[in-house]
Coordinates of C-alpha atoms in Angstrom, one line a residue:
M1 CA 82.5 27.3 -22.4
F2 CA 82.7 29.8 -25.1
H3 CA 85.7 32.8 -24.7
I4 CA 84.0 35.7 -27.0
Y5 CA 85.3 38.7 -28.0
C6 CA 83.9 42.1 -27.3
P7 CA 84.5 44.7 -29.8
H8 CA 84.3 47.7 -27.8
C9 CA 86.7 46.3 -24.9
A10 CA 88.9 44.4 -27.2
E11 CA 89.5 41.2 -25.1
Y12 CA 88.0 37.8 -24.8
R13 CA 85.5 37.3 -21.8
E14 CA 83.4 34.4 -20.8
E15 CA 80.1 33.7 -22.4
E16 CA 78.3 33.8 -19.3
E17 CA 78.8 37.8 -19.8
F18 CA 77.0 38.2 -22.9
H19 CA 73.0 37.5 -23.9
A20 CA 72.0 36.7 -27.6
K21 CA 69.5 39.3 -28.9
G22 CA 68.5 37.9 -31.7
Q23 CA 68.6 38.6 -35.6
A24 CA 71.2 41.0 -36.7
H25 CA 70.7 43.8 -39.8
I26 CA 66.9 44.2 -39.3
A27 CA 65.8 47.4 -40.6
R28 CA 62.7 49.3 -38.6
P29 CA 60.0 50.5 -41.0
L30 CA 60.8 54.0 -42.2
D31 CA 56.9 55.2 -41.7
P32 CA 55.8 52.3 -38.8
E33 CA 51.9 54.2 -38.9
A34 CA 52.0 53.4 -42.6
C35 CA 52.6 49.6 -42.1
S36 CA 49.6 47.5 -42.0
D37 CA 49.3 45.3 -38.9
K38 CA 50.6 42.3 -41.1
E39 CA 53.7 43.9 -42.2
W40 CA 54.1 45.8 -38.5
G41 CA 53.7 42.3 -37.3
E42 CA 56.1 40.6 -39.2
Y43 CA 58.7 43.1 -38.7
L44 CA 58.3 42.2 -34.9
F45 CA 58.0 38.6 -34.7
F46 CA 59.3 37.0 -37.4
R47 CA 63.1 36.2 -37.7
K48 CA 65.6 33.5 -40.0
N49 CA 66.3 31.1 -37.9
P50 CA 69.1 29.2 -40.3
R51 CA 70.4 26.2 -40.5
G52 CA 74.9 27.2 -40.7
L53 CA 75.7 31.0 -40.8
H54 CA 74.0 33.3 -38.9
H55 CA 74.1 37.2 -38.0
E56 CA 72.7 38.1 -34.4
L57 CA 73.2 40.9 -32.2
W58 CA 74.4 40.3 -29.0
V59 CA 75.4 42.7 -25.8
H60 CA 77.9 42.6 -23.5
A61 CA 75.9 42.7 -20.7
A62 CA 78.0 42.4 -17.2
G63 CA 81.3 44.0 -19.2
C64 CA 80.8 47.0 -21.1
R65 CA 76.7 46.8 -21.8
K66 CA 77.1 47.5 -25.4
F67 CA 75.9 46.1 -28.3
F68 CA 77.5 43.8 -31.4
N69 CA 77.1 41.9 -34.1
M70 CA 78.2 38.1 -34.3
T71 CA 78.6 35.8 -37.2
R72 CA 78.2 32.1 -35.8
D73 CA 77.3 28.8 -37.3
T74 CA 74.4 27.4 -35.3
Q75 CA 75.1 23.7 -36.3
T76 CA 78.8 23.8 -34.9
Y77 CA 78.8 26.9 -32.6
E78 CA 81.9 28.0 -33.9
I79 CA 82.0 32.1 -34.2
K80 CA 83.2 32.8 -37.4
E81 CA 83.9 37.3 -36.4
V82 CA 82.4 39.5 -34.2
Y83 CA 82.0 43.5 -35.3
K84 CA 80.5 46.8 -34.5
I85 CA 76.8 48.3 -35.0
G86 CA 77.1 49.9 -38.1
E87 CA 79.4 47.5 -39.8
Q88 CA 78.7 45.1 -42.3
P89 CA 80.0 41.4 -41.9
S90 CA 82.9 40.3 -43.7
V91 CA 82.0 36.3 -43.4
V92 CA 79.0 35.7 -45.6
A93 CA 77.0 32.5 -46.4
E94 CA 77.5 31.3 -50.1

């Protein structure tokens, strides 16, 4: 079982309280009306699925219900860092 640190609650909680919501740092198109169907479809449905370091969006569903980002190694499941939305990761892939 993971113990995940919530940057909003400032405490470690069991993983059952959290839900992964996908890849972090995905920018919404500035003008969605001007996007082609292909561009809009890629924004909605296509995500990276790397082996190794990955930045993910998580929510503390059974706690404060706030979103935050997590940097996690997808091979070892090791959590490298957690940080609030709007902050940049300090751990990045080489």
